CSV table of N, CA and C and ligand atoms in Angstrom, one decimal:
chain,number,residue,atom,x,y,z
A,1015,MET,N,0.9,-1.3,0.0
A,1015,MET,CA,0.1,-0.1,0.0
A,1015,MET,C,0.8,1.7,0.4
A,1016,HIS,N,0.3,1.7,-1.1
A,1016,HIS,CA,1.4,3.5,-1.1
A,1016,HIS,C,0.5,4.8,-0.1
A,1017,ILE,N,1.5,5.2,0.9
A,1017,ILE,CA,0.8,6.0,1.4
A,1017,ILE,C,1.8,7.4,1.0
A,1018,HIS,N,1.0,8.4,0.5
A,1018,HIS,CA,1.5,10.0,0.4
A,1018,HIS,C,2.4,10.4,0.9
A,1019,PRO,N,3.6,11.2,0.3
A,1019,PRO,CA,4.7,11.3,1.9
A,1019,PRO,C,4.0,12.8,2.7
A,1020,LEU,N,3.5,13.4,1.8
A,1020,LEU,CA,2.4,14.7,3.2
A,1020,LEU,C,1.4,14.3,3.8
A,1021,GLU,N,0.8,12.7,3.8
A,1021,GLU,CA,-0.2,12.2,4.6
A,1021,GLU,C,1.1,11.4,5.6
A,1022,LYS,N,1.9,10.9,5.0
A,1022,LYS,CA,2.8,10.3,6.6
A,1022,LYS,C,2.6,11.9,7.7
A,1023,ARG,N,3.6,12.3,7.1
A,1023,ARG,CA,3.9,13.4,7.5
A,1023,ARG,C,3.2,14.1,8.4
A,1024,TRP,N,1.9,14.7,8.2
A,1024,TRP,CA,0.7,15.1,8.6
A,1024,TRP,C,0.2,13.6,10.2
A,1025,ALA,N,-0.2,12.5,9.1
A,1025,ALA,CA,-0.1,11.3,10.7
A,1025,ALA,C,1.0,11.6,11.7
A,1026,ALA,N,1.9,11.8,11.2
A,1026,ALA,CA,3.2,11.9,12.4
A,1026,ALA,C,3.2,13.2,13.2
A,1027,ILE,N,2.8,14.1,12.6
A,1027,ILE,CA,2.5,15.3,13.6
A,1027,ILE,C,1.2,15.3,13.9
A,1028,SER,N,-0.2,14.1,13.7
A,1028,SER,CA,-1.2,13.9,15.0
A,1028,SER,C,-1.0,13.3,15.9
A,1029,LEU,N,0.4,12.5,15.7
A,1029,LEU,CA,0.4,11.7,16.4
A,1029,LEU,C,1.7,12.1,17.5
A,1030,LEU,N,2.1,12.5,17.4
A,1030,LEU,CA,3.2,13.6,18.0
A,1030,LEU,C,2.1,14.4,19.1
A,1031,LEU,N,1.0,15.4,18.3
A,1031,LEU,CA,-0.5,16.4,19.1
A,1031,LEU,C,-0.8,15.0,20.2
A,1032,VAL,N,-1.4,14.1,20.1
A,1032,VAL,CA,-2.0,13.0,20.5
A,1032,VAL,C,-0.7,12.8,21.7
A,1033,GLY,N,0.7,12.7,21.6
A,1033,GLY,CA,1.7,11.5,22.1
A,1033,GLY,C,1.6,13.0,22.9
A,1034,THR,N,1.7,14.2,22.7
A,1034,THR,CA,2.2,14.9,23.6
A,1034,THR,C,1.4,15.5,24.8
A,1035,LEU,N,-0.5,15.8,23.6
A,1035,LEU,CA,-1.1,16.1,25.2
A,1035,LEU,C,-1.2,14.6,26.1
A,1036,GLY,N,-0.9,13.7,26.0
A,1036,GLY,CA,-1.3,12.4,26.5
A,1036,GLY,C,-0.3,13.0,27.5
A,1037,GLY,N,0.6,12.8,27.1
A,1037,GLY,CA,2.3,13.3,28.0
A,1037,GLY,C,1.5,13.8,29.3
A,1038,LEU,N,1.4,15.5,28.6
A,1038,LEU,CA,1.1,16.5,29.8
A,1038,LEU,C,0.3,15.4,30.3
A,1039,ILE,N,-0.4,15.2,30.5
A,1039,ILE,CA,-1.9,15.0,31.8
A,1039,ILE,C,-1.2,13.7,32.1
A,1040,VAL,N,-0.3,12.8,32.1
A,1040,VAL,CA,0.0,11.9,32.9
A,1040,VAL,C,1.2,13.1,34.2
A,1041,TYR,N,2.0,14.0,33.0
A,1041,TYR,CA,3.4,14.1,34.1
A,1041,TYR,C,2.8,16.1,34.8
A,1042,THR,N,1.2,15.9,35.0
A,1042,THR,CA,0.8,17.1,35.2
A,1042,THR,C,0.2,16.4,36.8
A,1043,ALA,N,-0.6,15.0,36.7
A,1043,ALA,CA,-0.7,14.3,37.4
A,1043,ALA,C,0.1,13.3,38.1
A,1044,VAL,N,1.2,13.1,37.7
A,1044,VAL,CA,1.7,12.5,38.6
A,1044,VAL,C,3.2,13.6,39.3
A,1045,ALA,N,3.7,14.5,38.5
A,1045,ALA,CA,5.1,15.9,39.0
A,1045,ALA,C,4.4,16.4,39.7
A,1046,MET,N,3.2,16.7,39.0
A,1046,MET,CA,2.6,18.7,39.4
A,1046,MET,C,1.1,18.0,40.6
A,1047,SER,N,1.0,16.7,41.1
A,1047,SER,CA,0.1,16.8,41.6
A,1047,SER,C,-1.6,17.2,41.1
A,1048,ILE,N,-1.8,17.4,40.5
A,1048,ILE,CA,-3.0,18.2,39.7
A,1048,ILE,C,-4.6,17.3,40.4
A,1049,HIS,N,-4.9,18.1,41.4
A,1049,HIS,CA,-6.2,17.8,41.5
A,1049,HIS,C,-7.3,18.7,41.8
A,1050,PRO,N,-8.7,18.2,42.4
A,1050,PRO,CA,-9.7,19.4,42.4
A,1050,PRO,C,-9.8,20.8,43.2
A,1051,PRO,N,-10.1,21.5,42.8
A,1051,PRO,CA,-9.3,22.6,43.7
A,1051,PRO,C,-9.4,23.1,45.0
A,1052,SER,N,-8.8,23.8,45.7
A,1052,SER,CA,-8.7,24.1,46.9
A,1052,SER,C,-8.3,22.9,47.6
A,1053,ASN,N,-9.0,22.0,48.1
A,1053,ASN,CA,-8.4,21.0,48.7
A,1053,ASN,C,-8.8,19.6,48.6
A,1054,VAL,N,-7.6,18.7,49.1
A,1054,VAL,CA,-8.0,17.1,48.4
A,1054,VAL,C,-8.1,16.6,50.1
A,1055,GLU,N,-9.9,16.3,50.2
A,1055,GLU,CA,-10.0,16.4,51.4
A,1055,GLU,C,-11.8,14.9,50.5
A,1056,ALA,N,-11.4,13.6,51.1
A,1056,ALA,CA,-12.2,13.1,50.0
A,1056,ALA,C,-13.6,12.6,50.7
A,1057,ILE,N,-14.6,12.4,50.8
A,1057,ILE,CA,-15.7,12.4,50.9
A,1057,ILE,C,-17.0,11.2,49.8
A,1058,ASP,N,-17.1,10.4,50.4
A,1058,ASP,CA,-18.9,9.0,50.1
A,1058,ASP,C,-19.7,10.4,49.2
A,1059,SER,N,-19.7,10.6,48.1
A,1059,SER,CA,-20.5,11.1,47.7
A,1059,SER,C,-22.0,10.1,47.7
A,1060,THR,N,-22.0,8.7,47.6
A,1060,THR,CA,-23.1,8.2,47.1
A,1060,THR,C,-23.6,8.2,49.1
A,1061,ARG,N,-22.6,8.8,50.2
A,1061,ARG,CA,-24.0,8.5,51.4
A,1061,ARG,C,-23.7,10.1,52.4
A,1062,LEU,N,-23.0,11.0,51.1
A,1062,LEU,CA,-23.7,12.8,51.6
A,1062,LEU,C,-24.7,12.9,52.8
A,1063,HIS,N,-25.7,11.9,52.4
A,1063,HIS,CA,-26.8,12.8,53.4
A,1063,HIS,C,-26.4,11.8,54.8
A,1064,LEU,N,-25.6,10.8,54.3
A,1064,LEU,CA,-26.0,10.3,56.2
A,1064,LEU,C,-24.6,10.6,56.9
A,1065,THR,N,-23.6,11.9,55.6
A,1065,THR,CA,-22.1,12.0,56.8
A,1065,THR,C,-22.9,12.8,57.9
A,1066,PRO,N,-22.2,13.3,59.2
A,1066,PRO,CA,-22.6,14.1,60.3
A,1066,PRO,C,-22.6,15.6,59.6
A,1067,GLU,N,-21.7,15.7,59.0
A,1067,GLU,CA,-21.4,17.3,58.8
A,1067,GLU,C,-22.6,16.9,57.6
A,1068,PHE,N,-22.8,16.7,56.5
A,1068,PHE,CA,-23.8,17.1,55.5
A,1068,PHE,C,-24.8,16.5,55.7
A,1069,SER,N,-25.3,16.3,56.2
A,1069,SER,CA,-26.3,16.1,56.8
A,1069,SER,C,-27.6,17.1,56.3
A,1070,GLU,N,-28.6,16.7,56.5
A,1070,GLU,CA,-29.9,17.5,56.2
A,1070,GLU,C,-29.6,18.9,57.2
A,1071,GLU,N,-29.4,18.7,58.1
A,1071,GLU,CA,-29.8,20.0,59.6
A,1071,GLU,C,-28.6,20.3,60.1
A,1072,ASN,N,-27.6,19.8,59.2
A,1072,ASN,CA,-26.4,20.6,59.5
A,1072,ASN,C,-25.8,21.6,59.0
A,1073,LEU,N,-26.7,21.9,57.1
A,1073,LEU,CA,-26.3,22.4,55.8
A,1073,LEU,C,-26.4,24.1,56.9
A,1074,GLY,N,-26.1,24.9,55.8
A,1074,GLY,CA,-25.9,26.2,56.3
A,1074,GLY,C,-24.9,27.0,57.1
A,1075,VAL,N,-25.2,27.7,57.8
A,1075,VAL,CA,-23.8,28.5,57.8
A,1075,VAL,C,-24.0,28.5,60.0
A,1076,LYS,N,-22.7,28.4,60.6
A,1076,LYS,CA,-23.1,27.9,61.8
A,1076,LYS,C,-21.5,28.4,62.6
A,1077,ARG,N,-21.0,29.3,63.7
A,1077,ARG,CA,-20.2,29.7,63.9
A,1077,ARG,C,-19.8,28.8,64.9
A,1078,GLU,N,-18.0,28.1,64.5
A,1078,GLU,CA,-17.6,26.7,65.1
A,1078,GLU,C,-17.6,27.8,66.9
A,1079,LYS,N,-16.5,26.3,67.3
A,1079,LYS,CA,-16.5,26.3,68.9
A,1079,LYS,C,-15.3,27.5,68.8
A,1080,ASP,N,-13.8,27.5,67.4
A,1080,ASP,CA,-13.0,28.1,67.2
A,1080,ASP,C,-13.3,29.3,67.2
A,1081,GLY,N,-14.8,30.2,66.6
A,1081,GLY,CA,-15.0,31.3,66.3
A,1081,GLY,C,-15.1,31.5,65.2
A,1082,THR,N,-14.9,30.6,63.7
A,1082,THR,CA,-14.8,31.0,62.7
A,1082,THR,C,-16.6,30.5,62.2
A,1083,VAL,N,-16.9,31.1,60.8
A,1083,VAL,CA,-18.1,31.0,61.0
A,1083,VAL,C,-17.3,30.5,59.3
A,1084,VAL,N,-19.0,28.4,59.2
A,1084,VAL,CA,-18.6,28.0,58.5
A,1084,VAL,C,-19.8,27.9,57.3
A,1085,ALA,N,-19.6,27.9,56.1
A,1085,ALA,CA,-20.8,27.5,55.4
A,1085,ALA,C,-21.1,26.6,54.7
A,1086,ARG,N,-22.1,25.9,55.5
A,1086,ARG,CA,-22.1,24.3,54.7
A,1086,ARG,C,-23.3,24.0,53.1
A,1087,VAL,N,-23.0,23.4,52.5
A,1087,VAL,CA,-23.7,24.0,51.9
A,1087,VAL,C,-23.7,22.7,50.4
A,1088,VAL,N,-24.4,22.1,49.8
A,1088,VAL,CA,-25.0,20.8,48.5
A,1088,VAL,C,-24.8,20.9,47.6
A,1089,MET,N,-24.3,21.3,46.1
A,1089,MET,CA,-25.1,21.0,45.4
A,1089,MET,C,-25.3,20.0,44.2
A,1090,ALA,N,-26.3,19.9,44.5
A,1090,ALA,CA,-27.1,18.5,43.7
A,1090,ALA,C,-27.9,19.1,42.6
A,1091,ARG,N,-27.4,17.9,41.7
A,1091,ARG,CA,-28.4,17.8,40.4
A,1091,ARG,C,-30.3,18.3,40.7
A,1092,PHE,N,-31.0,19.1,41.0
A,1092,PHE,CA,-30.4,21.0,40.7
A,1092,PHE,C,-30.9,22.0,41.0
A,1093,MET,N,-30.1,21.6,42.3
A,1093,MET,CA,-30.4,22.6,43.5
A,1093,MET,C,-29.9,22.8,44.1
A,1094,VAL,N,-29.7,24.0,44.8
A,1094,VAL,CA,-28.0,24.4,45.6
A,1094,VAL,C,-29.4,24.2,47.3
A,1095,VAL,N,-28.2,23.0,48.8
A,1095,VAL,CA,-29.0,23.4,49.1
A,1095,VAL,C,-28.5,23.8,50.7
A,1096,PRO,N,-28.3,24.7,51.5
A,1096,PRO,CA,-29.8,25.8,51.2
A,1096,PRO,C,-29.7,26.7,51.0
A,1097,HIS,N,-31.2,26.9,50.0
A,1097,HIS,CA,-31.8,27.7,48.6
A,1097,HIS,C,-30.7,29.3,50.0
A,1098,GLU,N,-30.5,29.6,50.6
A,1098,GLU,CA,-30.2,30.8,51.0
A,1098,GLU,C,-29.1,30.4,52.1
A,1099,ILE,N,-28.1,31.4,52.2
A,1099,ILE,CA,-27.0,31.7,53.2
A,1099,ILE,C,-26.7,32.8,53.8
A,1100,THR,N,-26.7,33.4,54.7
A,1100,THR,CA,-26.5,34.5,55.5
A,1100,THR,C,-25.1,34.6,55.6
A,1101,VAL,N,-24.2,35.3,55.4
A,1101,VAL,CA,-22.4,35.1,55.8
A,1101,VAL,C,-21.9,37.0,56.0
A,1102,PRO,N,-21.3,36.6,57.3
A,1102,PRO,CA,-21.2,38.6,57.9
A,1102,PRO,C,-19.5,38.5,56.3
A,1103,ALA,N,-20.1,40.1,56.4
A,1103,ALA,CA,-18.8,40.9,55.3
A,1103,ALA,C,-17.1,40.8,56.7
A,1104,GLY,N,-15.8,40.8,55.5
A,1104,GLY,CA,-15.3,41.8,57.2
A,1104,GLY,C,-14.6,40.2,58.4
A,1105,VAL,N,-15.4,39.1,58.0
A,1105,VAL,CA,-14.5,38.4,58.8
A,1105,VAL,C,-14.6,36.8,58.0
A,1106,PRO,N,-13.5,36.4,58.1
A,1106,PRO,CA,-13.2,35.3,57.4
A,1106,PRO,C,-14.2,34.1,57.9
A,1107,ILE,N,-14.8,33.4,56.7
A,1107,ILE,CA,-15.3,32.9,56.6
A,1107,ILE,C,-14.9,31.6,55.7
A,1108,VAL,N,-15.5,30.7,56.0
A,1108,VAL,CA,-15.2,29.2,55.2
A,1108,VAL,C,-16.5,28.9,54.2
A,1109,LEU,N,-16.2,27.9,53.4
A,1109,LEU,CA,-17.0,27.6,52.7
A,1109,LEU,C,-17.0,25.8,52.3
A,1110,ARG,N,-17.9,25.1,52.3
A,1110,ARG,CA,-17.7,23.7,52.9
A,1110,ARG,C,-19.1,23.4,51.8
A,1111,VAL,N,-17.7,22.6,50.5
A,1111,VAL,CA,-20.0,22.3,49.4
A,1111,VAL,C,-19.1,20.6,48.9
A,1112,ALA,N,-19.9,19.8,48.6
A,1112,ALA,CA,-20.2,19.1,48.3
A,1112,ALA,C,-21.6,18.5,47.4
A,1113,THR,N,-21.1,17.4,46.8
A,1113,THR,CA,-22.5,17.2,45.7
A,1113,THR,C,-22.6,15.6,45.7
A,1114,PRO,N,-23.3,14.6,45.8
A,1114,PRO,CA,-24.3,13.8,45.7
A,1114,PRO,C,-24.0,13.5,44.2
A,1115,ASP,N,-23.7,13.7,43.2
A,1115,ASP,CA,-24.0,13.4,42.1
A,1115,ASP,C,-22.5,13.7,41.6
A,1116,VAL,N,-23.0,14.8,40.5
A,1116,VAL,CA,-22.1,15.3,39.3
A,1116,VAL,C,-21.3,16.6,39.7
A,1117,VAL,N,-20.5,16.6,38.8
A,1117,VAL,CA,-18.7,17.8,38.6
A,1117,VAL,C,-20.3,19.0,38.7
A,1118,HIS,N,-20.1,20.1,39.8
A,1118,HIS,CA,-20.8,21.6,39.8
A,1118,HIS,C,-19.6,21.9,39.8
A,1119,GLY,N,-20.2,24.1,39.5
A,1119,GLY,CA,-19.2,25.2,40.1
A,1119,GLY,C,-20.0,26.1,40.8
A,1120,LEU,N,-19.4,26.2,41.6
A,1120,LEU,CA,-20.1,27.6,42.3
A,1120,LEU,C,-19.3,28.5,42.7
A,1121,HIS,N,-20.3,30.0,42.3
A,1121,HIS,CA,-19.9,31.6,42.1
A,1121,HIS,C,-20.6,32.3,42.5
A,1122,VAL,N,-19.6,32.3,43.7
A,1122,VAL,CA,-21.0,34.2,44.1
A,1122,VAL,C,-20.3,34.7,43.4
A,1123,ALA,N,-21.6,35.8,43.0
A,1123,ALA,CA,-21.3,36.7,42.4
A,1123,ALA,C,-20.7,38.0,43.6
A,1124,GLY,N,-19.8,39.3,43.0
A,1124,GLY,CA,-19.1,40.1,43.6
A,1124,GLY,C,-18.4,39.1,44.7
A,1125,THR,N,-17.7,38.7,44.4
A,1125,THR,CA,-16.5,37.9,46.1
A,1125,THR,C,-15.8,37.1,45.0
A,1126,ASN,N,-15.0,36.5,45.6
A,1126,ASN,CA,-13.8,35.7,44.3
A,1126,ASN,C,-14.3,34.0,44.7
A,1127,ILE,N,-15.6,33.4,45.3
A,1127,ILE,CA,-16.0,32.8,45.5
A,1127,ILE,C,-16.1,31.8,45.1
A,1128,GLY,N,-15.0,31.0,44.2
A,1128,GLY,CA,-15.3,29.9,42.9
A,1128,GLY,C,-14.7,29.0,43.4
A,1129,THR,N,-14.9,27.8,42.6
A,1129,THR,CA,-14.3,26.8,43.1
A,1129,THR,C,-15.5,25.4,42.4
A,1130,GLN,N,-15.2,24.5,41.7
A,1130,GLN,CA,-15.4,23.8,41.4
A,1130,GLN,C,-15.9,22.6,42.3
A,1131,VAL,N,-17.1,21.8,42.7
A,1131,VAL,CA,-17.3,20.7,43.1
A,1131,VAL,C,-17.3,19.5,41.9
A,1132,VAL,N,-16.5,18.7,43.4
A,1132,VAL,CA,-16.6,17.2,41.9
A,1132,VAL,C,-16.8,16.2,43.0
A,1133,PRO,N,-17.9,15.3,42.9
A,1133,PRO,CA,-18.2,14.3,43.4
A,1133,PRO,C,-17.5,13.5,43.9
A,1134,GLY,N,-17.0,12.8,45.5
A,1134,GLY,CA,-16.0,12.7,45.8
A,1134,GLY,C,-15.1,12.9,47.0
A,1135,TYR,N,-15.2,14.4,46.5
A,1135,TYR,CA,-14.2,15.6,47.8
A,1135,TYR,C,-15.5,16.8,48.2
A,1136,VAL,N,-14.3,17.2,49.4
A,1136,VAL,CA,-15.5,18.5,49.5
A,1136,VAL,C,-14.5,19.3,49.4
A,1137,SER,N,-15.2,20.5,48.5
A,1137,SER,CA,-14.6,21.8,48.1
A,1137,SER,C,-14.5,22.7,49.4
A,1138,GLN,N,-13.4,22.8,50.2
A,1138,GLN,CA,-13.0,24.1,50.9
A,1138,GLN,C,-12.9,25.7,49.4
A,1139,VAL,N,-13.6,26.9,50.2
A,1139,VAL,CA,-12.9,27.7,50.3
A,1139,VAL,C,-12.8,28.8,51.6
A,1140,ARG,N,-12.1,29.2,51.9
A,1140,ARG,CA,-11.5,30.8,52.6
A,1140,ARG,C,-11.1,31.7,52.4
A,1141,THR,N,-12.2,32.5,52.7
A,1141,THR,CA,-12.2,33.9,51.9
A,1141,THR,C,-12.9,34.8,53.0
A,1142,THR,N,-12.3,36.0,52.8
A,1142,THR,CA,-13.4,37.1,53.5
A,1142,THR,C,-13.5,38.2,52.5
A,1143,ILE,N,-15.0,38.3,52.9
A,1143,ILE,CA,-16.0,39.1,51.6
A,1143,ILE,C,-16.0,40.6,52.1
A,1144,ASP,N,-15.5,41.1,50.5
A,1144,ASP,CA,-15.5,42.8,51.0
A,1144,ASP,C,-17.2,43.1,50.8
A,1145,PHE,N,-17.6,44.0,52.4
A,1145,PHE,CA,-19.1,44.4,51.3
A,1145,PHE,C,-19.1,45.3,50.5
A,1146,ALA,N,-17.8,46.1,50.1
A,1146,ALA,CA,-18.3,47.4,49.4
A,1146,ALA,C,-18.1,46.8,48.0
A,1147,SER,N,-17.8,45.5,47.8
A,1147,SER,CA,-18.0,44.9,46.4
A,1147,SER,C,-19.4,44.0,45.7
A,1148,VAL,N,-19.3,43.3,47.4
A,1148,VAL,CA,-21.1,43.2,47.0
A,1148,VAL,C,-21.5,44.5,46.9
A,1149,ALA,N,-22.1,45.1,47.9
A,1149,ALA,CA,-22.7,46.4,47.6
A,1149,ALA,C,-23.3,46.8,46.1
A,1150,ARG,N,-21.9,47.2,46.0
A,1150,ARG,CA,-22.1,47.3,44.5
A,1150,ARG,C,-23.0,46.9,43.2
A,1151,ILE,N,-23.0,45.4,43.5
A,1151,ILE,CA,-23.7,44.4,42.3
A,1151,ILE,C,-24.9,44.0,42.6
A,1152,GLY,N,-25.1,43.9,44.0
A,1152,GLY,CA,-26.2,43.0,45.4
A,1152,GLY,C,-27.1,44.2,45.1
A,1153,VAL,N,-28.1,43.3,45.9
A,1153,VAL,CA,-29.9,44.2,46.0
A,1153,VAL,C,-29.4,44.0,47.7
A,1154,ARG,N,-29.7,45.8,48.0
A,1154,ARG,CA,-30.0,46.5,49.6
A,1154,ARG,C,-31.0,45.5,50.0
A,1155,ASN,N,-30.7,45.4,51.5
A,1155,ASN,CA,-31.9,44.9,52.3
A,1155,ASN,C,-32.2,45.6,53.1
A,1156,ALA,N,-33.3,45.7,53.5
A,1156,ALA,CA,-34.2,46.9,54.7
A,1156,ALA,C,-32.8,47.8,55.3
A,1157,ASP,N,-32.8,46.4,56.3
A,1157,ASP,CA,-32.0,45.5,57.4
A,1157,ASP,C,-30.2,46.7,56.9
A,1158,GLY,N,-30.3,46.8,56.0
A,1158,GLY,CA,-28.5,46.8,56.0
A,1158,GLY,C,-27.6,45.8,54.9
A,1159,SER,N,-28.0,44.8,55.1
A,1159,SER,CA,-27.5,43.7,54.6
A,1159,SER,C,-27.7,43.6,53.4
A,1160,VAL,N,-27.3,42.9,51.9
A,1160,VAL,CA,-26.7,43.1,50.6
A,1160,VAL,C,-27.5,41.8,50.1
A,1161,THR,N,-28.0,41.3,49.0
A,1161,THR,CA,-28.6,39.9,48.7
A,1161,THR,C,-27.4,40.2,46.8
A,1162,VAL,N,-26.4,38.8,47.4
A,1162,VAL,CA,-26.3,38.6,45.5
A,1162,VAL,C,-26.4,37.1,45.3
A,1163,PRO,N,-26.4,36.9,44.2
A,1163,PRO,CA,-26.9,35.9,44.0
A,1163,PRO,C,-25.5,33.9,43.8
A,1164,LEU,N,-25.9,33.6,43.9
A,1164,LEU,CA,-25.6,32.0,44.2
A,1164,LEU,C,-25.5,31.4,42.8
A,1165,PHE,N,-24.1,30.7,41.4
A,1165,PHE,CA,-24.5,30.3,40.8
A,1165,PHE,C,-23.8,29.2,40.4
A,1166,CYS,N,-24.3,27.5,40.0
A,1166,CYS,CA,-23.6,27.3,39.2
A,1166,CYS,C,-23.1,27.2,37.9
A,1167,ASN,N,-22.0,27.5,37.8
A,1167,ASN,CA,-21.1,27.8,36.5
A,1167,ASN,C,-20.6,26.1,35.8
A,1168,GLU,N,-21.0,25.8,36.0
A,1168,GLU,CA,-20.3,24.1,34.8
A,1168,GLU,C,-21.3,23.8,34.9
A,1169,PHE,N,-21.0,23.6,33.5
A,1169,PHE,CA,-23.0,22.5,32.8
A,1169,PHE,C,-22.8,21.4,33.8
A,1170,CYS,N,-24.8,21.5,34.3
A,1170,CYS,CA,-24.0,19.9,34.7
A,1170,CYS,C,-25.7,18.7,34.6
A,1171,GLY,N,-26.6,19.5,33.9
A,1171,GLY,CA,-27.0,18.7,33.1
A,1171,GLY,C,-28.3,19.3,32.6
A,1172,LEU,N,-29.2,19.1,32.1
A,1172,LEU,CA,-30.3,19.9,31.7
A,1172,LEU,C,-31.4,20.8,32.1
A,1173,GLY,N,-31.4,20.6,33.9
A,1173,GLY,CA,-31.5,22.1,35.2
A,1173,GLY,C,-30.6,22.7,35.7
A,1174,HIS,N,-29.5,22.4,35.1
A,1174,HIS,CA,-28.3,23.9,35.0
A,1174,HIS,C,-28.9,25.3,35.4
A,1175,GLN,N,-29.8,25.4,34.4
A,1175,GLN,CA,-29.5,26.9,34.4
A,1175,GLN,C,-30.7,27.1,35.7
A,1176,SER,N,-31.1,26.2,36.2
A,1176,SER,CA,-31.9,26.5,37.6
A,1176,SER,C,-31.2,26.3,38.9
A,1177,MET,N,-29.7,26.0,38.7
A,1177,MET,CA,-29.5,25.8,39.8
A,1177,MET,C,-28.7,27.2,40.5
A,1178,TRP,N,-29.7,27.7,41.6
A,1178,TRP,CA,-28.9,29.2,42.0
A,1178,TRP,C,-29.8,29.2,43.1
A,1179,GLY,N,-28.6,30.3,44.1
A,1179,GLY,CA,-29.3,30.6,45.2
A,1179,GLY,C,-29.1,32.0,45.5
A,1180,ARG,N,-29.4,32.6,47.5
A,1180,ARG,CA,-28.9,33.9,47.6
A,1180,ARG,C,-28.1,33.8,48.2
A,1181,VAL,N,-27.2,34.8,48.5
A,1181,VAL,CA,-26.2,34.8,49.8
A,1181,VAL,C,-26.6,35.9,50.3
A,1182,ILE,N,-26.9,36.1,51.4
A,1182,ILE,CA,-26.9,37.8,52.1
A,1182,ILE,C,-25.6,38.0,53.3
A,1183,VAL,N,-24.7,39.5,52.4
A,1183,VAL,CA,-23.8,39.4,53.5
A,1183,VAL,C,-23.9,40.3,54.0
A,1184,THR,N,-23.9,40.4,56.0
A,1184,THR,CA,-24.2,41.4,56.2
A,1184,THR,C,-23.1,42.3,56.7
A,1185,PRO,N,-23.0,43.7,56.5
A,1185,PRO,CA,-22.3,44.8,57.4
A,1185,PRO,C,-21.2,44.1,58.2
A,1186,LYS,N,-20.4,44.7,58.4
A,1186,LYS,CA,-19.5,44.1,59.3
A,1186,LYS,C,-19.5,44.8,61.0
B,1415,CUA,CU1,-25.0,22.3,38.7
B,1415,CUA,CU2,-24.4,23.4,36.6
């Protein structure tokens, strides 16, 4: 069988490209330990509702014994539980998010909160919300707090667009 030299060359180039990209994946996984963002903490996603931390009654915002404010959220197709959380601005907060099904993305408008939520892992974000930046884009409430939306920003299925919630930020 005769293969045209030009065709041979392009076949070699495309094989080289595939090899390079495959090699990069292996390299980043092994040498750079690329892992789900923010936190390497495994959890059994199929039994999320049975874990003490992500059971329904434990979700939402709590002040831990050491004083840190921790918000626990479950992102599932196609909702965010709880639908609304209230967090203070100007103090360090911790967001802990898990999913029982597929990959979701968490984004809170007006803040730097943005993480993938990968099944099998707990995604954790440590941040301090700047009240001025949420006030610029959020809706001001009668009590002086500001409401900003929370979105799923990773396509997760046919109900992806209905995965949203509210974050009420209280001034310091
Ligand atoms: Cu969850 Cu898109």
